[in-house]
Each structure stands twice: as C-alpha cells, then as structure tokens.
mmCIF file of C-alpha atoms and ligand atoms in Angstrom:
data_model
loop_
_atom_site.group_PDB
_atom_site.id
_atom_site.type_symbol
_atom_site.label_atom_id
_atom_site.label_comp_id
_atom_site.label_asym_id
_atom_site.label_seq_id
_atom_site.Cartn_x
_atom_site.Cartn_y
_atom_site.Cartn_z
ATOM 1 C CA MET A 305 -10.349 -19.972 -136.173
ATOM 2 C CA LYS A 306 -6.517 -19.784 -137.020
ATOM 3 C CA PHE A 307 -5.982 -21.627 -140.337
ATOM 4 C CA CYS A 308 -8.188 -21.594 -143.453
ATOM 5 C CA SER A 309 -10.271 -24.755 -143.765
ATOM 6 C CA ALA A 310 -9.968 -24.530 -147.493
ATOM 7 C CA CYS A 311 -6.205 -24.215 -147.942
ATOM 8 C CA GLY A 312 -4.394 -24.508 -144.465
ATOM 9 C CA SER A 313 -3.092 -20.959 -144.749
ATOM 10 C CA PRO A 314 -3.494 -18.198 -141.716
ATOM 11 C CA VAL A 315 -6.469 -16.591 -141.916
ATOM 12 C CA GLU A 316 -6.664 -12.797 -140.467
ATOM 13 C CA VAL A 317 -9.977 -10.974 -139.218
ATOM 14 C CA ARG A 318 -10.825 -7.713 -141.381
ATOM 15 C CA ILE A 319 -13.523 -6.401 -143.027
ATOM 16 C CA PRO A 320 -13.710 -8.045 -146.374
ATOM 17 C CA ASP A 321 -13.654 -5.731 -149.561
ATOM 18 C CA ASP A 322 -16.877 -6.575 -150.854
ATOM 19 C CA GLY A 323 -19.305 -4.091 -149.203
ATOM 20 C CA ASP A 324 -19.227 -6.214 -146.147
ATOM 21 C CA HIS A 325 -19.612 -4.252 -142.945
ATOM 22 C CA LEU A 326 -18.582 -6.633 -140.129
ATOM 23 C CA PRO A 327 -14.951 -8.302 -139.349
ATOM 24 C CA ARG A 328 -14.562 -11.693 -140.680
ATOM 25 C CA HIS A 329 -11.958 -14.296 -140.676
ATOM 26 C CA VAL A 330 -10.184 -14.015 -144.261
ATOM 27 C CA CYS A 331 -7.766 -16.305 -145.701
ATOM 28 C CA THR A 332 -4.467 -14.581 -146.394
ATOM 29 C CA VAL A 333 -3.752 -16.769 -149.394
ATOM 30 C CA CYS A 334 -6.979 -18.254 -151.147
ATOM 31 C CA LYS A 335 -9.190 -15.292 -149.822
ATOM 32 C CA THR A 336 -11.906 -17.580 -148.928
ATOM 33 C CA ILE A 337 -14.232 -15.429 -146.368
ATOM 34 C CA HIS A 338 -15.170 -17.768 -143.326
ATOM 35 C CA TYR A 339 -18.483 -16.651 -142.075
ATOM 36 C CA ILE A 340 -19.411 -17.576 -138.488
ATOM 37 C CA ASN A 341 -23.033 -17.639 -137.689
ATOM 38 C CA PRO A 342 -25.556 -18.123 -134.763
ATOM 39 C CA LYS A 343 -26.243 -21.965 -134.100
ATOM 40 C CA ILE A 344 -29.893 -23.096 -134.278
ATOM 41 C CA ILE A 345 -31.279 -25.448 -131.439
ATOM 42 C CA VAL A 346 -34.393 -27.219 -132.175
ATOM 43 C CA GLY A 347 -36.573 -28.634 -129.476
ATOM 44 C CA VAL A 348 -39.995 -30.242 -128.770
ATOM 45 C CA ILE A 349 -42.343 -30.044 -125.538
ATOM 46 C CA PRO A 350 -44.021 -33.759 -126.088
ATOM 47 C CA GLU A 351 -47.197 -33.969 -124.365
ATOM 48 C CA ALA A 352 -49.034 -36.936 -123.383
ATOM 49 C CA ALA A 353 -52.664 -37.463 -123.597
ATOM 50 C CA ASP A 354 -53.172 -36.992 -120.078
ATOM 51 C CA GLY A 355 -51.688 -33.921 -120.286
ATOM 52 C CA ARG A 356 -48.111 -34.275 -118.702
ATOM 53 C CA VAL A 357 -45.029 -33.169 -120.477
ATOM 54 C CA LEU A 358 -42.064 -35.374 -121.169
ATOM 55 C CA MET A 359 -38.875 -33.826 -119.293
ATOM 56 C CA CYS A 360 -35.013 -35.025 -119.062
ATOM 57 C CA ARG A 361 -32.772 -34.461 -116.521
ATOM 58 C CA ARG A 362 -29.473 -33.713 -118.337
ATOM 59 C CA ASP A 363 -26.455 -36.139 -117.994
ATOM 60 C CA ILE A 364 -24.002 -33.914 -119.896
ATOM 61 C CA GLU A 365 -22.527 -30.667 -119.621
ATOM 62 C CA PRO A 366 -23.333 -27.776 -119.407
ATOM 63 C CA ARG A 367 -25.832 -27.787 -116.805
ATOM 64 C CA LYS A 368 -25.505 -31.225 -116.059
ATOM 65 C CA GLY A 369 -28.404 -32.411 -113.599
ATOM 66 C CA LYS A 370 -30.838 -29.853 -114.771
ATOM 67 C CA TRP A 371 -34.158 -30.646 -116.405
ATOM 68 C CA THR A 372 -35.299 -29.841 -119.860
ATOM 69 C CA PHE A 373 -37.564 -30.950 -122.477
ATOM 70 C CA PRO A 374 -35.818 -32.682 -125.678
ATOM 71 C CA ALA A 375 -33.600 -29.788 -127.391
ATOM 72 C CA GLY A 376 -30.256 -29.614 -129.030
ATOM 73 C CA PHE A 377 -28.461 -28.402 -132.265
ATOM 74 C CA MET A 378 -29.918 -28.929 -135.500
ATOM 75 C CA GLU A 379 -28.070 -31.107 -137.916
ATOM 76 C CA LEU A 380 -27.263 -30.384 -141.618
ATOM 77 C CA GLY A 381 -29.943 -31.496 -143.914
ATOM 78 C CA GLU A 382 -32.821 -31.972 -141.362
ATOM 79 C CA THR A 383 -35.729 -29.604 -141.186
ATOM 80 C CA SER A 384 -36.603 -28.159 -137.360
ATOM 81 C CA SER A 385 -39.384 -30.912 -137.030
ATOM 82 C CA GLN A 386 -36.893 -33.613 -138.012
ATOM 83 C CA GLY A 387 -34.216 -32.351 -135.553
ATOM 84 C CA ALA A 388 -36.433 -32.128 -132.987
ATOM 85 C CA ALA A 389 -37.903 -35.870 -133.300
ATOM 86 C CA ARG A 390 -34.134 -36.981 -133.422
ATOM 87 C CA GLU A 391 -33.386 -34.976 -130.211
ATOM 88 C CA GLY A 392 -36.606 -36.375 -128.642
ATOM 89 C CA MET A 393 -35.180 -40.013 -129.461
ATOM 90 C CA GLU A 394 -31.453 -39.227 -128.295
ATOM 91 C CA GLU A 395 -32.544 -37.719 -125.003
ATOM 92 C CA SER A 396 -35.712 -39.528 -124.116
ATOM 93 C CA GLY A 397 -35.969 -42.774 -126.284
ATOM 94 C CA ALA A 398 -39.169 -41.545 -127.234
ATOM 95 C CA VAL A 399 -40.760 -41.585 -130.984
ATOM 96 C CA ILE A 400 -42.495 -37.998 -130.644
ATOM 97 C CA GLU A 401 -44.883 -36.632 -133.072
ATOM 98 C CA VAL A 402 -43.597 -33.011 -133.530
ATOM 99 C CA GLN A 403 -46.196 -30.585 -134.259
ATOM 100 C CA ASP A 404 -46.537 -26.839 -134.727
ATOM 101 C CA LEU A 405 -44.082 -23.792 -133.588
ATOM 102 C CA LEU A 406 -44.527 -22.803 -130.301
ATOM 103 C CA CYS A 407 -41.728 -20.246 -130.208
ATOM 104 C CA VAL A 408 -38.239 -19.005 -131.769
ATOM 105 C CA ILE A 409 -36.265 -17.220 -129.529
ATOM 106 C CA SER A 410 -33.096 -15.438 -130.461
ATOM 107 C CA VAL A 411 -30.212 -15.355 -127.778
ATOM 108 C CA THR A 412 -27.842 -12.873 -129.119
ATOM 109 C CA TYR A 413 -25.642 -13.298 -125.981
ATOM 110 C CA VAL A 414 -24.713 -16.611 -126.969
ATOM 111 C CA SER A 415 -25.449 -16.401 -130.463
ATOM 112 C CA GLN A 416 -27.915 -19.073 -130.488
ATOM 113 C CA VAL A 417 -31.757 -19.343 -131.860
ATOM 114 C CA TYR A 418 -34.048 -21.989 -130.425
ATOM 115 C CA VAL A 419 -36.821 -23.211 -132.812
ATOM 116 C CA ILE A 420 -39.122 -24.906 -130.216
ATOM 117 C CA HIS A 421 -42.293 -27.026 -131.351
ATOM 118 C CA ARG A 422 -45.146 -28.411 -129.498
ATOM 119 C CA GLY A 423 -45.252 -32.246 -129.807
ATOM 120 C CA ARG A 424 -47.348 -35.242 -128.761
ATOM 121 C CA LEU A 425 -46.119 -38.138 -126.898
ATOM 122 C CA PRO A 426 -48.457 -41.293 -128.506
ATOM 123 C CA GLU A 427 -50.292 -43.382 -126.189
ATOM 124 C CA GLY A 428 -48.026 -46.106 -125.134
ATOM 125 C CA ALA A 429 -44.883 -44.631 -126.172
ATOM 126 C CA GLY A 430 -41.912 -46.054 -124.501
ATOM 127 C CA PHE A 431 -39.013 -43.951 -123.019
ATOM 128 C CA GLY A 432 -36.636 -43.998 -120.334
ATOM 129 C CA PRO A 433 -32.982 -42.581 -119.412
ATOM 130 C CA THR A 434 -30.411 -42.335 -122.399
ATOM 131 C CA SER A 435 -26.906 -41.724 -122.444
ATOM 132 C CA GLU A 436 -27.517 -37.747 -122.462
ATOM 133 C CA SER A 437 -30.485 -38.088 -119.841
ATOM 134 C CA SER A 438 -29.834 -39.527 -116.203
ATOM 135 C CA GLU A 439 -34.065 -39.467 -115.818
ATOM 136 C CA VAL A 440 -36.713 -39.155 -117.991
ATOM 137 C CA ARG A 441 -40.140 -38.304 -116.532
ATOM 138 C CA LEU A 442 -43.766 -37.224 -117.328
ATOM 139 C CA MET A 443 -44.767 -34.239 -115.501
ATOM 140 C CA ALA A 444 -47.850 -32.227 -114.856
ATOM 141 C CA GLU A 445 -47.755 -28.714 -114.592
ATOM 142 C CA ASP A 446 -47.280 -28.174 -111.012
ATOM 143 C CA GLU A 447 -44.576 -30.755 -111.030
ATOM 144 C CA ILE A 448 -42.296 -29.143 -113.372
ATOM 145 C CA PRO A 449 -39.072 -28.121 -111.087
ATOM 146 C CA TRP A 450 -38.936 -24.308 -112.040
ATOM 147 C CA GLN A 451 -36.018 -23.550 -110.031
ATOM 148 C CA GLU A 452 -34.055 -26.694 -111.754
ATOM 149 C CA ILE A 453 -34.628 -25.755 -115.427
ATOM 150 C CA ALA A 454 -31.403 -25.877 -117.595
ATOM 151 C CA PHE A 455 -31.914 -22.667 -119.684
ATOM 152 C CA PRO A 456 -33.791 -19.604 -119.688
ATOM 153 C CA THR A 457 -34.990 -20.392 -123.140
ATOM 154 C CA ILE A 458 -36.246 -23.530 -121.618
ATOM 155 C CA TYR A 459 -38.150 -22.006 -118.647
ATOM 156 C CA GLN A 460 -39.645 -19.404 -121.052
ATOM 157 C CA SER A 461 -40.677 -22.016 -123.639
ATOM 158 C CA LEU A 462 -42.406 -24.135 -120.868
ATOM 159 C CA ARG A 463 -44.378 -20.812 -119.633
ATOM 160 C CA TYR A 464 -45.478 -20.045 -123.106
ATOM 161 C CA PHE A 465 -46.743 -23.617 -123.492
ATOM 162 C CA PHE A 466 -48.507 -23.860 -120.054
ATOM 163 C CA ALA A 467 -49.955 -20.162 -120.311
ATOM 164 C CA ASP A 468 -51.456 -20.887 -124.007
ATOM 165 C CA ARG A 469 -52.810 -24.288 -123.086
ATOM 166 C CA ALA A 470 -54.474 -22.830 -120.064
ATOM 167 C CA ALA A 471 -56.022 -20.072 -122.525
ATOM 168 C CA GLY A 472 -56.979 -22.907 -125.125
ATOM 169 C CA LEU A 473 -54.491 -21.281 -127.519
ATOM 170 C CA CYS A 474 -51.916 -22.318 -129.844
ATOM 171 C CA ASP A 475 -50.033 -19.259 -130.410
ATOM 172 C CA PHE A 476 -46.948 -18.969 -131.614
ATOM 173 C CA HIS A 477 -44.284 -16.557 -129.960
ATOM 174 C CA ALA A 478 -41.155 -14.760 -130.785
ATOM 175 C CA LEU A 479 -38.718 -13.342 -128.220
ATOM 176 C CA ASP A 480 -35.346 -11.637 -128.261
ATOM 177 C CA LEU A 481 -32.846 -12.438 -125.023
ATOM 178 C CA THR A 482 -30.469 -9.703 -125.401
ATOM 179 C CA GLN A 483 -29.096 -10.108 -121.773
ATOM 180 C CA ARG A 484 -28.388 -13.194 -119.679
ATOM 181 C CA PRO A 485 -31.067 -12.996 -117.053
ATOM 182 C CA SER A 486 -29.918 -12.272 -113.463
ATOM 183 C CA ARG A 487 -30.402 -14.912 -110.785
ATOM 184 C CA GLU A 488 -32.584 -11.900 -109.202
ATOM 185 C CA ALA A 489 -34.902 -11.584 -111.989
ATOM 186 C CA GLN A 490 -35.211 -15.565 -112.476
ATOM 187 C CA ALA A 491 -36.401 -15.973 -108.922
ATOM 188 C CA GLU A 492 -38.731 -13.237 -109.145
ATOM 189 C CA ILE A 493 -40.252 -14.999 -112.304
ATOM 190 C CA THR A 494 -40.318 -18.190 -110.161
ATOM 191 C CA SER A 495 -42.075 -16.597 -106.997
ATOM 192 C CA TRP A 496 -44.773 -14.737 -109.242
ATOM 193 C CA LEU A 497 -45.238 -18.256 -111.122
ATOM 194 C CA ALA A 498 -45.979 -19.727 -107.411
ATOM 195 C CA GLU A 499 -48.318 -16.934 -106.065
ATOM 196 C CA ALA A 500 -50.029 -17.103 -109.423
ATOM 197 C CA LYS A 501 -50.825 -20.660 -109.187
ATOM 198 C CA GLY A 502 -51.658 -20.678 -105.241
HETATM 199 ZN ZN1 LIG B 1902 -7.357 -20.397 -147.703
#
C-alpha cells in the first residue's frame, strides 16, 4: 500500500502512537491506520449418500490442474457456512448442505486461516465443470489423488475427514501450519497413507 484509501495521501509504515506494537500503514495526512489482517478461506467437504466426496480439479491459478474440495475466500457479510455453500456452487455447480466444522487451520506463512466444514451432497444433486473447475467428480477415499492435491491445508482437511469417519467420530480439529511443508515431508505422509491402507 502506497496511498491512503481514505484521502489519497501517501502512507508511511510505522508503529502507531496509540499503544500498538506492530508497524502499520499510517496516512501521513489524515492519520488513518490501515490494518492488514489475515484472509479467511471457507470450504466444505461434500459427502454423497454412498460415502464418496465431491472433488474439483482447479481451472484457475494458483495450482491449476490440482484437486481440491470447494473452498475460497470468504466474502463480506457472509457466515462461514454461507461462504462454503457459495464456493460449492461456484466450483462444482452443486447445491451443498453445509454441516458442522471439521477444522480450523492457521497458515502463518501465507497469513490465511482455513475454516472447513463437513457437508452433504443431497441425493440427485447435479454437479459438473464450472468456470473455476475443469473437472468435478465424486471420489471414494481410495480414489483421492493424494499426490495431486492443491494445497497442504486441503490435504490435511481430507485426512481429518476420512480418519474421523473411519473411527465413527465427528471431531473438531485445530491445526497451526507455521512452515511450508517440504516436498519430502509431503511424500513421506503420502507413502505412510498408502502403507496404512495396504
Ligand atoms: Zn489519509
């Protein structure tokens, strides 16, 4: 940020005088403090009656071509459930019944917070490719392309979902990701999962 969105004057980065402890963008003229806070991503894992989950292949950057369940930036004025349902429609074309919270994942290295719900894909609900997804498919657990998942948060959420379901639980999980997982760590988890299943 270079200019004040309130008056158009230049901003400077400094710690405000009001007892704050972090540098902020402060207007040099009207003194407005422009706070920059983490972004919230809302999402839902839609489960069909037969236990398969609805997955979308991203047709937009970043991670175009990789797989995810519906998730995206929360909009002003909506709840996490409403946002997740909206993302479901935008990315899969499906009307999804958003249910309880599966997990909240703080990702400090990109200043994002993921709020992920469980959900239900009603019997007979239509779905298909959209402007954001080149492919939309129902997948059983053993069809999930673990090597081709778009983001670590999506990967981790799916792991929580299937582990809970196998254990007959509907737990809530809180996770902090403070370092970008290395490719090695990701590969290790993937091979562990493959072994656990075999
Ligand atoms: Zn200003």
